[in-house]
PDB file of C-alpha atoms in Angstrom:
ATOM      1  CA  UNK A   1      14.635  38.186   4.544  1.00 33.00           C
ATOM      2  CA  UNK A   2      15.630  34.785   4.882  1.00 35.00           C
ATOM      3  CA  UNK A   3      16.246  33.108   8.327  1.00 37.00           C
ATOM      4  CA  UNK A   4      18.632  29.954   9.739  1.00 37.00           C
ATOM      5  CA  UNK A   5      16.608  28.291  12.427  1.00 38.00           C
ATOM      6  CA  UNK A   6      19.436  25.768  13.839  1.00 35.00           C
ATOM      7  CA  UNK A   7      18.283  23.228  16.749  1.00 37.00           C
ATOM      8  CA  UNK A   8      18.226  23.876  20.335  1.00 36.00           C
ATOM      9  CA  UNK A   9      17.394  20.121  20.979  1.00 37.00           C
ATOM     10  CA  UNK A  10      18.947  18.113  23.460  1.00 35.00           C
ATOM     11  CA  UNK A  11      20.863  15.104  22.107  1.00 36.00           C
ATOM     12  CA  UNK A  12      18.699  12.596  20.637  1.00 37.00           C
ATOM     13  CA  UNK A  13      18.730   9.971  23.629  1.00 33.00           C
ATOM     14  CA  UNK A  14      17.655  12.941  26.222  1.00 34.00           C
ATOM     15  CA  UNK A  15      14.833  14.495  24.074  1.00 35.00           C
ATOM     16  CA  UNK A  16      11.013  14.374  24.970  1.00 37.00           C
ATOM     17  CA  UNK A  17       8.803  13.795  23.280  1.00 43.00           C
ATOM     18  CA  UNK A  18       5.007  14.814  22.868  1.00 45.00           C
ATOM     19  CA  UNK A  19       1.666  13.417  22.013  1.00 45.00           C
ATOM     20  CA  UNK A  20      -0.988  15.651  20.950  1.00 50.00           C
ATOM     21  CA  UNK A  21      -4.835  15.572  19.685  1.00 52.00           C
ATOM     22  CA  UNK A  22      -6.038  18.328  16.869  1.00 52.00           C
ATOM     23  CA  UNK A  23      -9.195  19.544  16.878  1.00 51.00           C
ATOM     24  CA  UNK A  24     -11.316  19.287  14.080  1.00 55.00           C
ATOM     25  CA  UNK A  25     -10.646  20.818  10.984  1.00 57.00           C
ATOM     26  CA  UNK A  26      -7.158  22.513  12.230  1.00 54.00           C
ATOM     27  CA  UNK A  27      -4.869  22.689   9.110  1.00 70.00           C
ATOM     28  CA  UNK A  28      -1.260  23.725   8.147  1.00 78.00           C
ATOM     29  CA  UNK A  29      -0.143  21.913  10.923  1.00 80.00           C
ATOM     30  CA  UNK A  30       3.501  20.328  11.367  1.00 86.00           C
ATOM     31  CA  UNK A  31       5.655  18.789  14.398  1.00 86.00           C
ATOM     32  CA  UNK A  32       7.959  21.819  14.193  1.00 88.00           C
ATOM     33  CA  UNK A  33       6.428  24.177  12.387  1.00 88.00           C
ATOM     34  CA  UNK A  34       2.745  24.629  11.014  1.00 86.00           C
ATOM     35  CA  UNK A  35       3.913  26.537   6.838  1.00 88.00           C
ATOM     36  CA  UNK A  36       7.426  27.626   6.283  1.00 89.00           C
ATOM     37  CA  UNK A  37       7.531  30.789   3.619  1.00 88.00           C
ATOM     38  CA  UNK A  38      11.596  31.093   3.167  1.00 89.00           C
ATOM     39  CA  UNK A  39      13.036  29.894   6.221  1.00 91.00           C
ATOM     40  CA  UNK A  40      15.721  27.453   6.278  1.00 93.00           C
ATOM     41  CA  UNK A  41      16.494  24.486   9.581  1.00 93.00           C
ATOM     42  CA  UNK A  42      19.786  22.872   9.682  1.00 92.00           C
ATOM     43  CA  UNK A  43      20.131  20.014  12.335  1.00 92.00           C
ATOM     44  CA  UNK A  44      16.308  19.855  13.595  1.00 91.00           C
ATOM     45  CA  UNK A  45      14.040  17.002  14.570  1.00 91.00           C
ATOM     46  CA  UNK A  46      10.544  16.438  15.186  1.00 91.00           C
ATOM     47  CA  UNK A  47       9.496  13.825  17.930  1.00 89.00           C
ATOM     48  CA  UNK A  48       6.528  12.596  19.373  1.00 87.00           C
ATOM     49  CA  UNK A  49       3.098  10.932  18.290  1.00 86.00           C
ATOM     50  CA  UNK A  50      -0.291  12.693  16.782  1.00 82.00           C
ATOM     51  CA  UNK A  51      -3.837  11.858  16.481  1.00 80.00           C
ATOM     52  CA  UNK A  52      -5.181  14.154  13.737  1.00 79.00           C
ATOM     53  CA  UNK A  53      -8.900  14.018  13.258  1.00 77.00           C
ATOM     54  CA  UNK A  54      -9.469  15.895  10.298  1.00 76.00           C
ATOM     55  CA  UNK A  55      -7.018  18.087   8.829  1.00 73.00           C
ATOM     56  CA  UNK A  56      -5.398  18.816   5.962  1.00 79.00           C
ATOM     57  CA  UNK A  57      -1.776  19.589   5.075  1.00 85.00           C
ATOM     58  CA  UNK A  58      -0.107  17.967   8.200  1.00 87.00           C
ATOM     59  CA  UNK A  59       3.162  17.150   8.339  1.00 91.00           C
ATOM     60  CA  UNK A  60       5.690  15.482  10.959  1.00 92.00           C
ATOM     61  CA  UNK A  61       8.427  18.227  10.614  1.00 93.00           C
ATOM     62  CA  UNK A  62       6.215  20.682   8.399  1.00 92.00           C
ATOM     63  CA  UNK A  63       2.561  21.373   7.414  1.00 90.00           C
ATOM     64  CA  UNK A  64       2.655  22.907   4.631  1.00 89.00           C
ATOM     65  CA  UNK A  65       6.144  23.891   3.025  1.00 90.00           C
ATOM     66  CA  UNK A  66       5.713  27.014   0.630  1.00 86.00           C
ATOM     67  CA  UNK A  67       9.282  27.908   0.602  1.00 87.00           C
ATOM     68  CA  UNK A  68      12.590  26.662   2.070  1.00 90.00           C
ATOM     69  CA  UNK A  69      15.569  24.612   2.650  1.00 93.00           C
ATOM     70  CA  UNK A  70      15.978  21.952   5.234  1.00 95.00           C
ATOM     71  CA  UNK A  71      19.352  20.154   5.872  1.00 95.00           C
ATOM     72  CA  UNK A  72      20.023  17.203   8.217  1.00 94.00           C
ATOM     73  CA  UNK A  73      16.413  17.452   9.487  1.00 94.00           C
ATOM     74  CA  UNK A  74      13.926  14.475  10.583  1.00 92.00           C
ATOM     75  CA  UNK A  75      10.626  13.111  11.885  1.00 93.00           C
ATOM     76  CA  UNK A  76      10.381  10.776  14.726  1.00 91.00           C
ATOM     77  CA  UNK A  77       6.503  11.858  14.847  1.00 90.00           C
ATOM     78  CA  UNK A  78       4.249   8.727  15.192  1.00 90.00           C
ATOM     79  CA  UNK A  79       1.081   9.788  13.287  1.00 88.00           C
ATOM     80  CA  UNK A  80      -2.339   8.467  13.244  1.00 87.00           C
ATOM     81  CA  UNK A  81      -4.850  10.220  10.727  1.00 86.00           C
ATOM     82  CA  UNK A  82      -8.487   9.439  11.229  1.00 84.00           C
ATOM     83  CA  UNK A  83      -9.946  11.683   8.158  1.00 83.00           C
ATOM     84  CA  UNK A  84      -8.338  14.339   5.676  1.00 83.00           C
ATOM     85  CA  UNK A  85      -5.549  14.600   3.817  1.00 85.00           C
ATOM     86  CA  UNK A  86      -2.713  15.801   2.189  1.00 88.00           C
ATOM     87  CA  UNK A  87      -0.807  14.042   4.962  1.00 89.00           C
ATOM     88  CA  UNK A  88       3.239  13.165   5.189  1.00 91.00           C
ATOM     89  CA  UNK A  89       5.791  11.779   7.452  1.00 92.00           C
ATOM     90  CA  UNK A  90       7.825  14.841   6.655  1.00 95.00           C
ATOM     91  CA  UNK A  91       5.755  17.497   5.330  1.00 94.00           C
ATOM     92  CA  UNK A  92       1.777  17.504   4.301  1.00 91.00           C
ATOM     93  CA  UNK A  93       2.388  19.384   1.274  1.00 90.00           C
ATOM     94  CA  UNK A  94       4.621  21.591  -0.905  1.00 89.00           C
ATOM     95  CA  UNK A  95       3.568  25.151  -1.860  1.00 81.00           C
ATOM     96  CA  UNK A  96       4.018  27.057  -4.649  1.00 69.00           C
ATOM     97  CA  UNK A  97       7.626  28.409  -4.696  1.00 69.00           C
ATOM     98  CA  UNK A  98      11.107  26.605  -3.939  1.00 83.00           C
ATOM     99  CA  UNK A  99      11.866  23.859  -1.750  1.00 91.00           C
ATOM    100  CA  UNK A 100      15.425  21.943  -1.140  1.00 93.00           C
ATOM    101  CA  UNK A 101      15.497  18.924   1.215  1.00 95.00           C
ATOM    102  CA  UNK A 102      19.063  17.420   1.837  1.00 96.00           C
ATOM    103  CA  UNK A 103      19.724  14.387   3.801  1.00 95.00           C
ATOM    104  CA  UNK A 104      16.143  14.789   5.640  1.00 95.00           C
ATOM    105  CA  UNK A 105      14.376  11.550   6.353  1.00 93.00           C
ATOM    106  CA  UNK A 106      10.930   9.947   8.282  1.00 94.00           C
ATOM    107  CA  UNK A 107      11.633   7.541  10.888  1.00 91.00           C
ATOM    108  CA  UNK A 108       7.824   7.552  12.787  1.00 87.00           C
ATOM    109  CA  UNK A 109       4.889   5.943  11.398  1.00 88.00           C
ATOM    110  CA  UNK A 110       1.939   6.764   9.624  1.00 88.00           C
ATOM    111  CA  UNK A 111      -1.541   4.711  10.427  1.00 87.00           C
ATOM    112  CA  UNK A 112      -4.773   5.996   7.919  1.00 85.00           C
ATOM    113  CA  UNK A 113      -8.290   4.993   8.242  1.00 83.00           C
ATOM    114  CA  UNK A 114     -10.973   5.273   5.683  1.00 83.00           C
ATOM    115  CA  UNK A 115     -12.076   9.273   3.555  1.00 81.00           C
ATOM    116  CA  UNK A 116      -8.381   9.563   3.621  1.00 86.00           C
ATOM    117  CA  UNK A 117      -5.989  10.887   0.473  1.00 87.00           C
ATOM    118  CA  UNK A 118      -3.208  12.601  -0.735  1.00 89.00           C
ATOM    119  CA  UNK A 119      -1.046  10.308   1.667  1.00 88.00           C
ATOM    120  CA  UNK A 120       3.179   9.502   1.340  1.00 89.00           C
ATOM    121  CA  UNK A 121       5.933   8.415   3.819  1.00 89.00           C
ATOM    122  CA  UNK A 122       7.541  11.855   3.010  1.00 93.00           C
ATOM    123  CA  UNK A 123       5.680  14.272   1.401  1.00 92.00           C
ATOM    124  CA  UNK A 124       1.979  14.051   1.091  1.00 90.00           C
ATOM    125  CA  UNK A 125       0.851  16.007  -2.016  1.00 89.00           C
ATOM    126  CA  UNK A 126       3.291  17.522  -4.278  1.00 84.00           C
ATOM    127  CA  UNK A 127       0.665  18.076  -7.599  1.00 70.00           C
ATOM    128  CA  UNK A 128       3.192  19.239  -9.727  1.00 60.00           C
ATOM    129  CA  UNK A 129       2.926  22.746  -9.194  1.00 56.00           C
ATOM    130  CA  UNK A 130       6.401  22.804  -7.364  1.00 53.00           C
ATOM    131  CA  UNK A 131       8.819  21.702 -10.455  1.00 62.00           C
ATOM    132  CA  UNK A 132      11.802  24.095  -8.731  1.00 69.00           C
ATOM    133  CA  UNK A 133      12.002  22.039  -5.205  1.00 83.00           C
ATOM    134  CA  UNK A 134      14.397  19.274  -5.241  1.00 89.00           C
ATOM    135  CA  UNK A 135      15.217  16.841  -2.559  1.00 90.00           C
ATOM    136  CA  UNK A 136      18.469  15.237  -2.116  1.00 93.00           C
ATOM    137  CA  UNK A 137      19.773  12.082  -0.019  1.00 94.00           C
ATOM    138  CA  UNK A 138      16.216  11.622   1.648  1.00 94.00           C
ATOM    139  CA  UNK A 139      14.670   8.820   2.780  1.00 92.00           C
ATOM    140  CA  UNK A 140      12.216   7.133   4.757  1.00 91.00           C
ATOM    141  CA  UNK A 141      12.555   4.027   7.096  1.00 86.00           C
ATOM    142  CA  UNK A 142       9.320   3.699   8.341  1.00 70.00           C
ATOM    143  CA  UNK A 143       7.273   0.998   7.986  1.00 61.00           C
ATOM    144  CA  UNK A 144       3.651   1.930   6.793  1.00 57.00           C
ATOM    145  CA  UNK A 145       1.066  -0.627   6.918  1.00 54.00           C
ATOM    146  CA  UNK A 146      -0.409  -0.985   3.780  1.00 51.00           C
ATOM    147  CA  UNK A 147      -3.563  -2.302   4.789  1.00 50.00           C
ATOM    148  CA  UNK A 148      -4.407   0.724   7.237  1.00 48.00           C
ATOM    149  CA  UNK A 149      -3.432   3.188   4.407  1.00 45.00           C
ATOM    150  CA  UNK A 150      -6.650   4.350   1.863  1.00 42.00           C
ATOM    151  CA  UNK A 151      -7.063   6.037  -1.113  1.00 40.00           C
ATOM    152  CA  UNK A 152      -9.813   8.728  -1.746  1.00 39.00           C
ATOM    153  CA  UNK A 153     -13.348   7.655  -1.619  1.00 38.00           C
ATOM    154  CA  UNK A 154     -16.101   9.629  -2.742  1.00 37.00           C
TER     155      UNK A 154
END
């Protein structure tokens, strides 16, 4: 069963947008969805800003992308993560089956403080373990501040 989710948005210059707090130790968590197992979005967007405490696999447009295709998608979602990981503009991290990004890109920003890892402007961790997903005409154009971004400490 495979499923076309296409936006029900409001043009870009009338959308809201949203600011929101996790909890502690929430995970799979995305701007517009949380894990995607074989759906595919055409035409969707993210928006808003996040404080995430500490979580893992987060994503602006998706937490934790096992499966699927996105098309013409992007994150606006401002993101500010205080501890965890696996952490990306566009999605936290890829799964362990197919994934096809096309013309998708970040546009929010991403702000890390110390004990966090696994961090990228697009995708967060991608290990290897997903050779089959490919990603075409993506980009980010977000600025990330290098200074505020860590690497794993022990």
């Amino acid at each position: 069963i495979h499923y076309i989710i296409h936006s029900l948005f409001q043009p870009a210059s009338e959308r809201i947008g949203y600011h929101s707090v996790l909890p502690e130790k929430y995970v799979e968590y995305g701007g517009f969805v949380g894990v995607n197992n074989g759906a595919t979005f055409r035409d969707c967007a993210a928006t808003g800003s996040l404080t995430v405490k500490n979580n893992n696999y987060f994503g602006g447009f998706v937490g934790c992308a096992d499966t699927g295709k996105y098309y013409d998608c992007y994150s606006a979602v401002d993101i500010t993560l205080r501890k965890g990981g696996r952490t990306g503009g566009f999605a936290g991290a890829l799964g362990d089956d197919n994934n096809l990004f096309t013309r998708c890109y970040v546009c929010g920003t991403l702000e890390c403080g110390p004990g966090t890892y696994d961090i990228g402007g697009f995708i967060g961790d991608a290990q290897g373990q997903d050779a089959a997903s490919m990603m075409t005409g993506c980009r980010v154009v977000s600025e990330m501040d290098p200074t505020t971004v860590m690497t794993k400490t022990e």
